[in-house]
Amino acid sequence: MTAADEVNASPVTPSQPKGPATMRSLSRALDVFEQLQRSDRPQRLSDIARANGMNLPTTLRILRALQDYGLVSQTDKYYRIGPAVLPAARSFLETDPLVVAARPVLQQLAQQTTLTASLYTRLGYDRVLVARVDGEDPLRYDLPLGKRLPLTVGAAGKILIAGLPHEHLQRVVDAAVAQGQEPSDFTLADLERRLPGKGEDYAFSADERATGVMSIAAAVPTSSSEVSESIALTTPVEARTHEELRAAVPELRRAARRLSELLIGIGQ
């Protein structure tokens, strides 16, 4: 049985939706696209519809539209992200001012500390790896560019939300639980215990998101109150002690400030 057999498809009218209806359709399509991004495996039509709170005919129409643009691919009954995302990703990595400005900063930081230097940017209630320069000691895991990661674990995520008001942190908690990144009994108090203490301008993590890995991270300063980027230094736990890793904090701070200055200079 094909995916189309799962629904009684309603006829598509030739007229194009206008105004609020157009925006609602776009929002639904982006919700479907985001869910497929998050998934580590292809999804069935029924799973996509259930996750987005939509009926099967609407979900199928959205998937077909995304397929027309190459944003979604289908194999038998299963849907996954399509090849059209690759040219978009290449364009972002080659032209985005943040990524372009960060490369020499990360290269210098990795050379000075011999640690793996990474740049993360906040995307809603997630963080995304957008640039990385490897250090001398290989990490125990493969983390591809573009991978969505939690804000609630890992130094690079925690520093992005440190200092936010309680109501905002509660939304971070709710989103992490809803997305399965944290257990159902995870609370605001649990999150606050993980965050840097008052007056600390960097975050530390060990064996949090990935076992056998330690990280420190600093936020890239901005002119606004909200932080959107962080730089992290990462090492296998057997390659450095806690004290040796924390000794790199001054270099990390300088790199974060330097990137901030470069972004201000290009009007980012």
XYZ file of C-alpha atoms in Angstrom:
268
model
C 0.000 0.000 0.000
C 1.337 3.410 -0.944
C 1.177 6.550 1.167
C -1.638 7.817 -1.027
C -3.691 4.776 -0.096
C -3.632 5.909 3.520
C -5.943 8.802 2.756
C -9.075 9.656 0.843
C -7.513 12.572 -0.937
C -9.801 15.527 -1.363
C -9.731 17.426 -4.674
C -7.309 20.310 -4.947
C -8.912 23.523 -6.075
C -7.134 25.504 -8.793
C -7.336 28.805 -6.960
C -4.430 29.829 -4.742
C -5.080 30.622 -1.055
C -4.622 34.223 -0.105
C -3.811 36.252 2.975
C -3.902 34.456 6.345
C -4.668 31.128 4.658
C -1.415 31.344 2.699
C 0.590 32.020 5.850
C -1.114 29.159 7.668
C -0.280 26.774 4.829
C 3.333 27.967 4.830
C 3.572 27.557 8.601
C 2.232 24.004 8.391
C 4.684 23.120 5.628
C 7.586 24.444 7.673
C 6.403 22.458 10.695
C 6.452 19.277 8.617
C 9.862 20.135 7.184
C 11.259 20.817 10.674
C 9.967 17.506 11.992
C 11.717 15.641 9.186
C 14.919 17.553 9.989
C 14.751 16.394 13.591
C 14.155 12.749 12.772
C 17.083 10.327 12.592
C 15.097 8.006 10.336
C 12.459 8.255 7.560
C 8.883 8.855 8.715
C 5.534 7.398 7.677
C 2.728 9.686 6.580
C 0.651 8.787 9.623
C 3.553 9.570 11.978
C 4.106 12.987 10.391
C 0.405 13.830 10.553
C 0.130 12.773 14.196
C 3.224 14.696 15.272
C 1.943 17.894 13.660
C -1.690 17.555 14.695
C -2.961 17.462 11.107
C -5.222 15.120 9.169
C -3.807 12.747 6.576
C -5.050 14.535 3.419
C -3.549 17.872 4.516
C -0.261 16.242 5.463
C -0.071 14.418 2.143
C -0.687 17.622 0.158
C 2.086 19.376 2.094
C 4.519 16.515 1.538
C 3.762 16.483 -2.186
C 4.393 20.216 -2.416
C 7.713 19.840 -0.590
C 8.607 16.953 -2.895
C 7.987 19.173 -5.930
C 10.774 21.457 -4.690
C 13.112 18.615 -3.771
C 12.905 19.395 -0.084
C 11.392 15.994 0.724
C 12.071 12.569 -0.783
C 9.912 9.438 -0.592
C 10.824 5.762 -0.608
C 7.827 3.419 -0.489
C 5.763 4.600 2.499
C 8.521 6.669 4.100
C 9.485 10.337 3.816
C 12.801 12.014 4.531
C 14.641 15.268 3.826
C 15.353 15.734 0.115
C 18.478 16.703 -1.852
C 17.461 20.329 -2.360
C 18.699 21.121 1.147
C 22.309 20.523 0.059
C 22.622 23.538 -2.281
C 20.949 25.679 0.377
C 23.394 24.449 3.010
C 26.366 25.063 0.724
C 25.176 28.610 0.029
C 24.808 29.265 3.753
C 28.271 27.923 4.627
C 29.937 29.893 1.834
C 28.158 33.238 2.172
C 26.766 33.651 5.686
C 28.671 36.496 7.422
C 28.732 34.646 10.752
C 30.314 31.506 9.307
C 32.786 33.428 7.136
C 33.904 35.633 10.043
C 34.131 32.690 12.447
C 36.481 30.471 10.424
C 39.757 32.355 11.084
C 38.751 32.950 14.704
C 38.149 29.241 15.284
C 41.326 28.287 13.436
C 43.430 30.544 15.631
C 41.693 29.347 18.787
C 42.241 25.689 17.894
C 45.911 26.337 17.121
C 46.504 28.206 20.385
C 44.766 25.675 22.615
C 45.168 22.461 20.526
C 41.483 21.818 21.358
C 38.525 21.396 19.011
C 36.862 24.790 18.504
C 33.205 24.974 17.493
C 30.634 27.668 16.796
C 26.975 27.153 17.630
C 23.982 29.313 16.866
C 20.613 29.202 18.578
C 17.664 28.059 16.473
C 14.444 28.316 18.426
C 14.767 25.948 21.377
C 17.736 24.144 19.847
C 21.321 24.957 18.948
C 23.002 24.107 15.671
C 26.662 23.479 14.903
C 27.643 25.859 12.083
C 31.476 25.705 12.063
C 34.224 23.559 13.586
C 38.016 23.278 13.563
C 39.413 20.028 14.960
C 42.069 19.971 17.669
C 44.943 17.566 18.193
C 42.897 14.919 19.989
C 40.047 13.375 17.952
C 36.638 13.335 19.596
C 34.797 10.081 20.167
C 31.746 11.006 18.134
C 30.863 12.403 14.725
C 28.868 15.629 14.927
C 27.943 16.882 11.453
C 27.362 20.536 10.674
C 23.692 21.435 10.912
C 22.873 18.925 13.649
C 20.153 20.161 16.025
C 21.178 19.791 19.666
C 19.523 20.616 23.003
C 20.026 23.881 24.864
C 19.727 22.094 28.202
C 22.880 19.961 28.014
C 26.416 20.677 26.856
C 28.421 23.802 27.622
C 27.626 25.448 24.281
C 23.903 25.087 24.863
C 23.835 26.104 28.512
C 25.756 29.343 27.963
C 23.183 30.391 25.352
C 20.420 30.390 27.951
C 22.345 31.375 31.079
C 20.937 34.580 32.492
C 17.543 34.316 30.811
C 14.489 35.142 32.957
C 12.644 32.301 34.659
C 9.660 32.422 32.310
C 11.930 32.010 29.293
C 13.849 29.164 30.923
C 10.547 27.451 31.663
C 9.724 27.537 27.947
C 13.122 25.965 27.252
C 12.286 23.194 29.738
C 8.848 22.625 28.205
C 10.290 22.434 24.683
C 13.055 20.019 25.737
C 10.520 17.690 27.348
C 8.128 17.924 24.378
C 10.927 17.061 21.936
C 12.105 14.115 24.017
C 15.441 15.748 24.836
C 14.701 15.550 28.563
C 12.581 13.188 30.684
C 8.986 14.089 31.499
C 9.857 14.962 35.109
C 12.580 17.465 34.102
C 11.962 20.790 35.884
C 13.124 24.379 35.860
C 15.052 23.703 39.071
C 16.889 20.839 37.339
C 17.910 23.134 34.504
C 19.031 25.951 36.796
C 21.332 23.580 38.680
C 23.146 22.874 35.406
C 23.645 26.497 34.406
C 26.736 28.600 35.239
C 26.701 30.265 38.642
C 26.090 33.950 39.146
C 28.995 35.996 37.816
C 30.414 33.173 35.683
C 30.759 34.062 32.006
C 31.422 30.560 30.694
C 29.803 27.132 30.960
C 31.414 23.767 31.640
C 30.186 20.274 30.854
C 31.548 16.759 31.235
C 29.781 13.589 30.066
C 26.539 15.496 29.518
C 25.421 15.308 25.895
C 28.106 12.780 24.917
C 30.079 10.502 27.214
C 33.846 10.828 27.381
C 33.824 14.489 26.355
C 34.464 17.739 28.252
C 33.669 21.232 27.001
C 33.818 24.863 27.981
C 31.857 27.532 26.141
C 31.495 31.304 26.090
C 28.759 33.408 24.551
C 29.572 35.725 21.667
C 28.773 39.205 23.056
C 25.972 41.156 21.399
C 24.497 44.621 21.732
C 21.140 43.105 22.721
C 20.202 41.285 25.888
C 19.739 37.897 24.183
C 22.664 35.729 23.116
C 22.400 33.777 19.873
C 25.918 32.334 19.345
C 28.490 30.534 21.450
C 32.022 29.220 20.942
C 33.058 25.962 22.581
C 36.344 24.182 23.223
C 36.045 20.408 23.456
C 38.370 17.553 24.382
C 38.180 13.835 25.171
C 38.179 13.406 28.956
C 41.366 11.368 28.936
C 43.328 14.048 27.054
C 42.915 16.893 29.565
C 42.109 17.405 33.226
C 39.304 19.740 34.301
C 41.902 22.290 35.367
C 43.760 22.122 32.049
C 40.562 22.683 30.131
C 39.489 25.585 32.332
C 42.923 27.153 31.800
C 41.855 27.801 28.206
C 38.963 30.064 29.288
C 40.929 33.326 28.716
C 41.661 32.332 25.107
C 38.030 31.325 24.689
C 36.832 34.708 25.958
C 39.164 36.545 23.588
C 37.925 34.513 20.634
C 34.293 35.264 21.505
C 35.028 38.990 21.790
C 36.988 38.964 18.532
C 34.130 37.325 16.658
C 31.708 39.848 18.152
C 33.912 42.720 16.924
C 34.073 41.228 13.429
C 30.300 40.826 13.275
C 29.737 44.398 14.419
C 32.165 45.558 11.739
C 30.137 43.883 8.991
C 26.810 44.948 10.443
C 25.702 41.468 11.475
